[in-house]
PDB file of C-alpha atoms in Angstrom:
ATOM      1  CA  MET A 120      -7.602  15.817   7.970  1.00  0.00           C
ATOM      2  CA  LEU A 121      -5.744  12.290   7.863  1.00  0.00           C
ATOM      3  CA  GLU A 122      -5.658   9.955   5.110  1.00  0.00           C
ATOM      4  CA  CYS A 123      -5.274   6.103   5.873  1.00  0.00           C
ATOM      5  CA  VAL A 124      -4.459   3.763   3.077  1.00  0.00           C
ATOM      6  CA  VAL A 125      -5.265   0.288   4.479  1.00  0.00           C
ATOM      7  CA  ASN A 126      -3.687  -2.643   2.660  1.00  0.00           C
ATOM      8  CA  VAL A 127      -5.975  -5.803   3.061  1.00  0.00           C
ATOM      9  CA  SER A 128      -4.866  -9.125   2.220  1.00  0.00           C
ATOM     10  CA  GLN A 129      -7.662 -10.147  -0.139  1.00  0.00           C
ATOM     11  CA  GLY A 130      -7.909  -9.288  -3.779  1.00  0.00           C
ATOM     12  CA  SER A 131      -9.932 -11.941  -5.598  1.00  0.00           C
ATOM     13  CA  ASP A 132     -13.246 -12.357  -3.618  1.00  0.00           C
ATOM     14  CA  GLN A 133     -15.525  -9.520  -4.988  1.00  0.00           C
ATOM     15  CA  ILE A 134     -18.411 -10.170  -2.805  1.00  0.00           C
ATOM     16  CA  MET A 135     -16.246  -9.978   0.343  1.00  0.00           C
ATOM     17  CA  LEU A 136     -14.552  -6.822  -1.001  1.00  0.00           C
ATOM     18  CA  ASP A 137     -18.013  -5.152  -1.715  1.00  0.00           C
ATOM     19  CA  SER A 138     -19.050  -6.028   1.819  1.00  0.00           C
ATOM     20  CA  LEU A 139     -15.874  -4.568   3.320  1.00  0.00           C
ATOM     21  CA  ALA A 140     -16.198  -1.449   1.140  1.00  0.00           C
ATOM     22  CA  ASN A 141     -19.769  -0.886   1.978  1.00  0.00           C
ATOM     23  CA  ALA A 142     -18.955  -0.861   5.577  1.00  0.00           C
ATOM     24  CA  VAL A 143     -16.805   2.243   5.082  1.00  0.00           C
ATOM     25  CA  ARG A 144     -18.429   3.708   1.926  1.00  0.00           C
ATOM     26  CA  LYS A 145     -18.782   7.311   3.369  1.00  0.00           C
ATOM     27  CA  ASP A 146     -15.059   7.720   4.078  1.00  0.00           C
ATOM     28  CA  LEU A 147     -13.774   5.626   1.137  1.00  0.00           C
ATOM     29  CA  LEU A 148     -11.975   7.672  -1.537  1.00  0.00           C
ATOM     30  CA  ASP A 149     -10.548   4.696  -3.568  1.00  0.00           C
ATOM     31  CA  LEU A 150     -10.412   0.895  -3.750  1.00  0.00           C
ATOM     32  CA  HIS A 151      -7.663  -0.928  -5.733  1.00  0.00           C
ATOM     33  CA  SER A 152      -7.622  -4.700  -5.863  1.00  0.00           C
ATOM     34  CA  ASP A 153      -5.291  -7.180  -7.492  1.00  0.00           C
ATOM     35  CA  GLN A 154      -6.015 -10.925  -7.666  1.00  0.00           C
ATOM     36  CA  HIS A 155      -2.517 -11.976  -8.173  1.00  0.00           C
ATOM     37  CA  HIS A 156      -1.097  -9.879  -5.346  1.00  0.00           C
ATOM     38  CA  ASN A 157      -4.322 -11.044  -3.465  1.00  0.00           C
ATOM     39  CA  ARG A 158      -4.324  -7.457  -2.007  1.00  0.00           C
ATOM     40  CA  SER A 159      -6.625  -4.660  -1.802  1.00  0.00           C
ATOM     41  CA  VAL A 160      -5.745  -1.006  -1.034  1.00  0.00           C
ATOM     42  CA  PHE A 161      -8.662   1.144   0.603  1.00  0.00           C
ATOM     43  CA  THR A 162      -7.861   4.839   0.461  1.00  0.00           C
ATOM     44  CA  LEU A 163      -9.844   6.239   3.568  1.00  0.00           C
ATOM     45  CA  VAL A 164     -10.012   9.653   5.433  1.00  0.00           C
ATOM     46  CA  GLY A 165     -10.430   9.870   8.981  1.00  0.00           C
ATOM     47  CA  GLU A 166      -9.705   7.528  11.926  1.00  0.00           C
ATOM     48  CA  LEU A 167     -12.979   5.667  12.371  1.00  0.00           C
ATOM     49  CA  ALA A 168     -13.084   4.060   9.020  1.00  0.00           C
ATOM     50  CA  PRO A 169      -9.914   2.118   9.287  1.00  0.00           C
ATOM     51  CA  ARG A 170     -11.085   0.751  12.638  1.00  0.00           C
ATOM     52  CA  VAL A 171     -14.497  -0.368  11.054  1.00  0.00           C
ATOM     53  CA  LEU A 172     -12.431  -1.923   8.092  1.00  0.00           C
ATOM     54  CA  ALA A 173     -10.145  -3.710  10.499  1.00  0.00           C
ATOM     55  CA  ARG A 174     -12.744  -5.148  12.713  1.00  0.00           C
ATOM     56  CA  ASN A 175     -14.673  -6.511   9.490  1.00  0.00           C
ATOM     57  CA  ALA A 176     -11.502  -8.035   7.997  1.00  0.00           C
ATOM     58  CA  VAL A 177     -10.448  -9.714  11.093  1.00  0.00           C
ATOM     59  CA  LEU A 178     -13.816 -11.087  11.500  1.00  0.00           C
ATOM     60  CA  HIS A 179     -14.242 -12.550   7.933  1.00  0.00           C
ATOM     61  CA  LEU A 180     -10.631 -13.169   6.619  1.00  0.00           C
ATOM     62  CA  THR A 181      -7.955 -15.619   7.531  1.00  0.00           C
ATOM     63  CA  MET A 182      -4.177 -15.749   6.749  1.00  0.00           C
ATOM     64  CA  ASN A 183      -4.400 -19.673   7.023  1.00  0.00           C
ATOM     65  CA  ASP A 184      -5.101 -20.188   3.295  1.00  0.00           C
ATOM     66  CA  HIS A 185      -3.914 -16.895   1.854  1.00  0.00           C
ATOM     67  CA  VAL A 186      -1.950 -17.172  -1.480  1.00  0.00           C
ATOM     68  CA  GLY A 187      -0.510 -13.993  -3.159  1.00  0.00           C
ATOM     69  CA  VAL A 188       2.773 -12.636  -4.554  1.00  0.00           C
ATOM     70  CA  HIS A 189       2.874  -9.731  -2.187  1.00  0.00           C
ATOM     71  CA  PRO A 190       4.550 -10.056   1.236  1.00  0.00           C
ATOM     72  CA  ARG A 191       2.206  -9.665   4.035  1.00  0.00           C
ATOM     73  CA  LEU A 192       2.122 -10.267   7.762  1.00  0.00           C
ATOM     74  CA  GLY A 193      -1.662 -10.222   8.345  1.00  0.00           C
ATOM     75  CA  VAL A 194      -5.317  -9.794   6.884  1.00  0.00           C
ATOM     76  CA  ILE A 195      -4.961  -6.131   7.676  1.00  0.00           C
ATOM     77  CA  ASP A 196      -1.350  -5.845   6.796  1.00  0.00           C
ATOM     78  CA  VAL A 197      -0.501  -2.101   6.561  1.00  0.00           C
ATOM     79  CA  VAL A 198      -2.459   0.780   8.107  1.00  0.00           C
ATOM     80  CA  PRO A 199      -0.388   4.087   7.407  1.00  0.00           C
ATOM     81  CA  PHE A 200      -1.895   7.311   8.606  1.00  0.00           C
ATOM     82  CA  VAL A 201      -0.938  10.214   6.353  1.00  0.00           C
ATOM     83  CA  PRO A 202      -1.434  14.002   7.207  1.00  0.00           C
ATOM     84  CA  LEU A 203      -3.356  16.093   4.767  1.00  0.00           C
ATOM     85  CA  ALA A 204      -4.538  19.643   4.678  1.00  0.00           C
ATOM     86  CA  ASP A 205      -3.925  21.248   8.014  1.00  0.00           C
ATOM     87  CA  SER A 206      -2.851  17.960   9.772  1.00  0.00           C
ATOM     88  CA  THR A 207       0.714  17.175  10.867  1.00  0.00           C
ATOM     89  CA  MET A 208       2.918  14.388  11.319  1.00  0.00           C
ATOM     90  CA  SER A 209       2.316  14.647  15.152  1.00  0.00           C
ATOM     91  CA  ASP A 210      -1.503  14.086  14.349  1.00  0.00           C
ATOM     92  CA  ALA A 211      -0.498  11.065  12.360  1.00  0.00           C
ATOM     93  CA  LEU A 212       1.796   9.486  14.959  1.00  0.00           C
ATOM     94  CA  ARG A 213      -1.126   9.979  17.534  1.00  0.00           C
ATOM     95  CA  ALA A 214      -3.492   8.192  15.213  1.00  0.00           C
ATOM     96  CA  ARG A 215      -1.030   5.425  14.637  1.00  0.00           C
ATOM     97  CA  ASN A 216      -0.560   4.770  18.333  1.00  0.00           C
ATOM     98  CA  GLU A 217      -4.068   5.051  19.173  1.00  0.00           C
ATOM     99  CA  PHE A 218      -5.120   2.632  16.286  1.00  0.00           C
ATOM    100  CA  ALA A 219      -2.486   0.047  17.551  1.00  0.00           C
ATOM    101  CA  ALA A 220      -3.675   0.145  21.147  1.00  0.00           C
ATOM    102  CA  TRP A 221      -7.198  -0.216  19.938  1.00  0.00           C
ATOM    103  CA  ALA A 222      -6.377  -3.256  17.653  1.00  0.00           C
ATOM    104  CA  VAL A 223      -4.813  -4.951  20.524  1.00  0.00           C
ATOM    105  CA  ASP A 224      -7.535  -4.217  22.922  1.00  0.00           C
ATOM    106  CA  THR A 225     -10.406  -4.940  20.616  1.00  0.00           C
ATOM    107  CA  LEU A 226      -9.037  -7.533  18.177  1.00  0.00           C
ATOM    108  CA  GLN A 227      -6.084  -9.003  20.069  1.00  0.00           C
ATOM    109  CA  VAL A 228      -4.007  -8.569  16.893  1.00  0.00           C
ATOM    110  CA  PRO A 229      -0.216  -7.633  17.615  1.00  0.00           C
ATOM    111  CA  CYS A 230       1.018  -4.450  16.044  1.00  0.00           C
ATOM    112  CA  PHE A 231       4.346  -3.415  14.689  1.00  0.00           C
ATOM    113  CA  LEU A 232       4.918   0.580  14.381  1.00  0.00           C
ATOM    114  CA  TYR A 233       6.732   2.204  11.766  1.00  0.00           C
ATOM    115  CA  GLY A 234       7.648   5.849  10.883  1.00  0.00           C
ATOM    116  CA  PRO A 235      10.452   7.839  12.476  1.00  0.00           C
ATOM    117  CA  GLU A 236      11.519   4.723  14.396  1.00  0.00           C
ATOM    118  CA  ARG A 237      12.027   2.255  11.721  1.00  0.00           C
ATOM    119  CA  SER A 238      10.623   1.652   8.079  1.00  0.00           C
ATOM    120  CA  LEU A 239       8.146  -0.866   6.838  1.00  0.00           C
ATOM    121  CA  PRO A 240      10.732  -2.992   4.934  1.00  0.00           C
ATOM    122  CA  PHE A 241      12.559  -3.355   8.111  1.00  0.00           C
ATOM    123  CA  ILE A 242       9.557  -4.791   9.842  1.00  0.00           C
ATOM    124  CA  ARG A 243       8.932  -7.193   7.000  1.00  0.00           C
ATOM    125  CA  LYS A 244      12.488  -8.446   7.295  1.00  0.00           C
ATOM    126  CA  HIS A 245      12.629  -8.800  11.015  1.00  0.00           C
ATOM    127  CA  ALA A 246       9.081  -9.365  12.447  1.00  0.00           C
ATOM    128  CA  PHE A 247       8.675 -12.153  14.896  1.00  0.00           C
ATOM    129  CA  SER A 248      12.456 -12.937  14.812  1.00  0.00           C
ATOM    130  CA  SER A 249      14.747 -10.230  15.891  1.00  0.00           C
ATOM    131  CA  LEU A 250      11.880  -7.820  16.252  1.00  0.00           C
ATOM    132  CA  GLN A 251       8.817  -8.278  18.535  1.00  0.00           C
ATOM    133  CA  PRO A 252       5.576  -6.245  18.178  1.00  0.00           C
ATOM    134  CA  ASP A 253       5.514  -2.983  19.792  1.00  0.00           C
ATOM    135  CA  VAL A 254       2.094  -3.399  21.071  1.00  0.00           C
ATOM    136  CA  GLY A 255       0.286  -6.755  21.916  1.00  0.00           C
ATOM    137  CA  PRO A 256       1.255 -10.415  22.246  1.00  0.00           C
ATOM    138  CA  SER A 257       4.665 -11.678  20.784  1.00  0.00           C
ATOM    139  CA  THR A 258       3.012 -14.258  18.617  1.00  0.00           C
ATOM    140  CA  PRO A 259       0.755 -13.725  15.570  1.00  0.00           C
ATOM    141  CA  HIS A 260      -3.095 -13.768  15.870  1.00  0.00           C
ATOM    142  CA  PRO A 261      -4.092 -17.169  14.828  1.00  0.00           C
ATOM    143  CA  THR A 262      -6.021 -16.156  11.834  1.00  0.00           C
ATOM    144  CA  ALA A 263      -5.351 -12.478  11.468  1.00  0.00           C
ATOM    145  CA  GLY A 264      -1.579 -12.374  11.875  1.00  0.00           C
ATOM    146  CA  ALA A 265      -0.149  -9.039  12.689  1.00  0.00           C
ATOM    147  CA  ILE A 266      -0.699  -5.351  11.631  1.00  0.00           C
ATOM    148  CA  CYS A 267       2.058  -2.830  10.436  1.00  0.00           C
ATOM    149  CA  VAL A 268       0.781   0.469  11.668  1.00  0.00           C
ATOM    150  CA  GLY A 269       2.425   3.481  10.511  1.00  0.00           C
ATOM    151  CA  ALA A 270       2.703   7.319  10.090  1.00  0.00           C
ATOM    152  CA  ARG A 271       4.152   8.653   6.856  1.00  0.00           C
ATOM    153  CA  PRO A 272       4.071  11.446   4.414  1.00  0.00           C
ATOM    154  CA  VAL A 273       2.215  11.073   1.068  1.00  0.00           C
ATOM    155  CA  LEU A 274       3.724   8.433  -1.329  1.00  0.00           C
ATOM    156  CA  VAL A 275       2.814   7.072  -4.760  1.00  0.00           C
ATOM    157  CA  ALA A 276       2.419   3.225  -5.062  1.00  0.00           C
ATOM    158  CA  TYR A 277       3.135   2.532  -8.602  1.00  0.00           C
ATOM    159  CA  ASN A 278       3.365  -0.546 -10.841  1.00  0.00           C
ATOM    160  CA  ILE A 279       5.107  -1.001 -14.136  1.00  0.00           C
ATOM    161  CA  TRP A 280       4.258  -4.202 -16.245  1.00  0.00           C
ATOM    162  CA  LEU A 281       6.981  -5.653 -18.363  1.00  0.00           C
ATOM    163  CA  ALA A 282       6.632  -7.441 -21.735  1.00  0.00           C
ATOM    164  CA  ASN A 283       8.561 -10.548 -22.551  1.00  0.00           C
ATOM    165  CA  THR A 284      10.713 -10.178 -19.354  1.00  0.00           C
ATOM    166  CA  PRO A 285      11.498 -13.188 -17.172  1.00  0.00           C
ATOM    167  CA  LEU A 286      11.148 -12.907 -13.452  1.00  0.00           C
ATOM    168  CA  ALA A 287      14.992 -12.886 -13.005  1.00  0.00           C
ATOM    169  CA  GLN A 288      15.368  -9.906 -15.116  1.00  0.00           C
ATOM    170  CA  ALA A 289      12.636  -8.134 -13.539  1.00  0.00           C
ATOM    171  CA  ARG A 290      14.232  -8.515 -10.278  1.00  0.00           C
ATOM    172  CA  VAL A 291      17.497  -7.043 -11.506  1.00  0.00           C
ATOM    173  CA  ILE A 292      15.646  -4.252 -12.809  1.00  0.00           C
ATOM    174  CA  ALA A 293      13.796  -3.668  -9.528  1.00  0.00           C
ATOM    175  CA  ALA A 294      17.219  -3.638  -7.831  1.00  0.00           C
ATOM    176  CA  LEU A 295      18.471  -1.115 -10.292  1.00  0.00           C
ATOM    177  CA  VAL A 296      15.437   1.208  -9.667  1.00  0.00           C
ATOM    178  CA  ARG A 297      15.547   0.859  -5.893  1.00  0.00           C
ATOM    179  CA  SER A 298      16.994   3.872  -3.859  1.00  0.00           C
ATOM    180  CA  ASP A 299      16.609   5.805  -0.852  1.00  0.00           C
ATOM    181  CA  THR A 300      13.351   7.278  -2.313  1.00  0.00           C
ATOM    182  CA  VAL A 301      12.046   4.202  -4.333  1.00  0.00           C
ATOM    183  CA  ARG A 302      11.269   0.798  -2.804  1.00  0.00           C
ATOM    184  CA  ALA A 303      11.069  -1.686  -5.609  1.00  0.00           C
ATOM    185  CA  LEU A 304      10.364  -5.505  -5.884  1.00  0.00           C
ATOM    186  CA  GLY A 305      10.012  -7.585  -9.046  1.00  0.00           C
ATOM    187  CA  PHE A 306       7.102 -10.032  -9.149  1.00  0.00           C
ATOM    188  CA  GLN A 307       5.649 -12.764 -11.388  1.00  0.00           C
ATOM    189  CA  VAL A 308       2.092 -11.752 -11.928  1.00  0.00           C
ATOM    190  CA  GLY A 309       0.138 -14.277 -13.952  1.00  0.00           C
ATOM    191  CA  SER A 310       1.872 -14.738 -17.289  1.00  0.00           C
ATOM    192  CA  SER A 311       3.620 -11.228 -16.845  1.00  0.00           C
ATOM    193  CA  THR A 312       6.295  -9.710 -14.728  1.00  0.00           C
ATOM    194  CA  GLN A 313       5.924  -6.476 -12.766  1.00  0.00           C
ATOM    195  CA  ILE A 314       8.058  -3.977 -10.982  1.00  0.00           C
ATOM    196  CA  SER A 315       6.089  -2.953  -7.928  1.00  0.00           C
ATOM    197  CA  MET A 316       7.171   0.360  -6.382  1.00  0.00           C
ATOM    198  CA  ASN A 317       6.595   2.732  -3.722  1.00  0.00           C
ATOM    199  CA  LEU A 318       7.813   6.234  -4.565  1.00  0.00           C
ATOM    200  CA  ILE A 319       8.398   7.764  -1.181  1.00  0.00           C
ATOM    201  CA  ASP A 320       9.629  11.176  -2.166  1.00  0.00           C
ATOM    202  CA  ILE A 321       8.068  12.164  -5.592  1.00  0.00           C
ATOM    203  CA  GLY A 322      10.048  15.663  -5.506  1.00  0.00           C
ATOM    204  CA  VAL A 323      13.141  13.460  -6.161  1.00  0.00           C
ATOM    205  CA  VAL A 324      11.819  10.467  -8.217  1.00  0.00           C
ATOM    206  CA  GLY A 325       8.271  10.413  -9.579  1.00  0.00           C
ATOM    207  CA  PRO A 326       6.390   8.179 -12.014  1.00  0.00           C
ATOM    208  CA  ALA A 327       8.090   9.604 -15.201  1.00  0.00           C
ATOM    209  CA  ASP A 328      11.482   9.145 -13.859  1.00  0.00           C
ATOM    210  CA  VAL A 329      11.129   5.425 -12.911  1.00  0.00           C
ATOM    211  CA  TYR A 330       9.240   4.783 -16.418  1.00  0.00           C
ATOM    212  CA  GLU A 331      12.403   6.238 -18.016  1.00  0.00           C
ATOM    213  CA  THR A 332      14.720   4.080 -15.999  1.00  0.00           C
ATOM    214  CA  VAL A 333      12.658   0.835 -16.406  1.00  0.00           C
ATOM    215  CA  SER A 334      12.379   1.430 -20.203  1.00  0.00           C
ATOM    216  CA  GLN A 335      16.066   1.399 -20.690  1.00  0.00           C
ATOM    217  CA  HIS A 336      16.229  -2.138 -19.421  1.00  0.00           C
ATOM    218  CA  ALA A 337      12.859  -3.708 -20.825  1.00  0.00           C
ATOM    219  CA  GLU A 338       9.907  -3.340 -22.874  1.00  0.00           C
ATOM    220  CA  ILE A 339       6.962  -1.773 -20.898  1.00  0.00           C
ATOM    221  CA  GLU A 340       3.669  -3.281 -21.345  1.00  0.00           C
ATOM    222  CA  ARG A 341       1.575  -0.935 -19.349  1.00  0.00           C
ATOM    223  CA  THR A 342       1.804   1.041 -16.168  1.00  0.00           C
ATOM    224  CA  GLU A 343      -0.578   1.109 -13.031  1.00  0.00           C
ATOM    225  CA  LEU A 344      -1.145   3.722 -10.461  1.00  0.00           C
ATOM    226  CA  VAL A 345      -2.284   1.989  -7.194  1.00  0.00           C
ATOM    227  CA  GLY A 346      -4.710   4.091  -5.239  1.00  0.00           C
ATOM    228  CA  LEU A 347      -4.324   7.700  -5.586  1.00  0.00           C
ATOM    229  CA  ALA A 348      -1.591  10.262  -6.373  1.00  0.00           C
ATOM    230  CA  THR A 349      -1.479  13.905  -5.561  1.00  0.00           C
ATOM    231  CA  ALA A 350      -1.730  17.073  -7.697  1.00  0.00           C
ATOM    232  CA  HIS A 351       1.902  17.689  -6.774  1.00  0.00           C
ATOM    233  CA  THR A 352       2.805  14.273  -8.470  1.00  0.00           C
ATOM    234  CA  LEU A 353       1.311  15.441 -11.659  1.00  0.00           C
ATOM    235  CA  ALA A 354       2.528  19.012 -11.753  1.00  0.00           C
ATOM    236  CA  PRO A 355       6.086  18.438 -13.125  1.00  0.00           C
ATOM    237  CA  ILE A 356       4.728  16.053 -15.683  1.00  0.00           C
ATOM    238  CA  SER A 357       3.421  17.182 -19.189  1.00  0.00           C
ATOM    239  CA  SER A 358      -0.268  16.342 -19.425  1.00  0.00           C
ATOM    240  CA  THR A 359       0.514  14.591 -22.815  1.00  0.00           C
ATOM    241  CA  GLU A 360       2.385  11.860 -20.724  1.00  0.00           C
ATOM    242  CA  TRP A 361      -0.358  11.304 -18.096  1.00  0.00           C
ATOM    243  CA  LYS A 362      -2.206   8.521 -19.977  1.00  0.00           C
ATOM    244  CA  ARG A 363       1.007   6.654 -20.643  1.00  0.00           C
ATOM    245  CA  LEU A 364       1.790   6.800 -16.984  1.00  0.00           C
ATOM    246  CA  ASP A 365      -1.748   6.035 -15.827  1.00  0.00           C
ATOM    247  CA  LEU A 366      -2.132   9.454 -14.145  1.00  0.00           C
ATOM    248  CA  SER A 367      -4.998  11.915 -14.381  1.00  0.00           C
ATOM    249  CA  ILE A 368      -6.567  14.685 -12.175  1.00  0.00           C
ATOM    250  CA  GLU A 369      -9.333  12.313 -11.436  1.00  0.00           C
ATOM    251  CA  LYS A 370      -6.887   9.855  -9.703  1.00  0.00           C
ATOM    252  CA  THR A 371      -5.595  12.462  -7.198  1.00  0.00           C
ATOM    253  CA  ILE A 372      -6.503  12.770  -3.563  1.00  0.00           C
ATOM    254  CA  GLU A 373      -7.601  16.549  -4.304  1.00  0.00           C
ATOM    255  CA  TRP A 374     -10.082  15.450  -6.846  1.00  0.00           C
ATOM    256  CA  LYS A 375     -11.643  12.813  -4.685  1.00  0.00           C
ATOM    257  CA  ILE A 376     -11.884  14.920  -1.546  1.00  0.00           C
TER     258      ILE A 376
END
């Protein structure tokens, strides 16, 4: 089984989000939206649902008037395939490559590939300058931009909201948290600031670890799990800490499947 965690550049139009979700309802495990990021994370299973979602998003959304604090390259911004259960990284790489070829042939949207070759942050930094799309035209689609299509292990997307902390300080804290296993950015989100993270190796650094680090430098207002975690994420953390960290059995991939 493959998981696919599609990031769509729309987080505030609830009618549109409901329409997109209904199109993939039978394969949808979770939907997380944020109006300030103007971004939604659709946690899907299988290879068909990501294509259905991408087709509908490209048809109905545009980058031309998009505003949001999160960096993005397209209306379907990130499409990572993640091996679960009896699937392997080879399965995820095949699905990645086939999705990219389909997106170009069907939607005419250029695709950048990430995984063993390069990281997603590398693409964000170099896309359409020193780095050209791996598949498709060398210029962005006029309304849909480009898609970053990846193959990766399970990660945890995690936000920590800060109290009474200016953006400059939030960015300093994000830099302190950032490492080979933690990708972190500091954002102004409405009247608050936020450390937005991808924990890419929870065996090394998990939610409790980043919470402890951030708490040494700022008062924490709240935490937020984006999408789903795994049972493995919860295992080393006392259940008495789960609520504070926005974790629960019901927010795991295993529970949803």
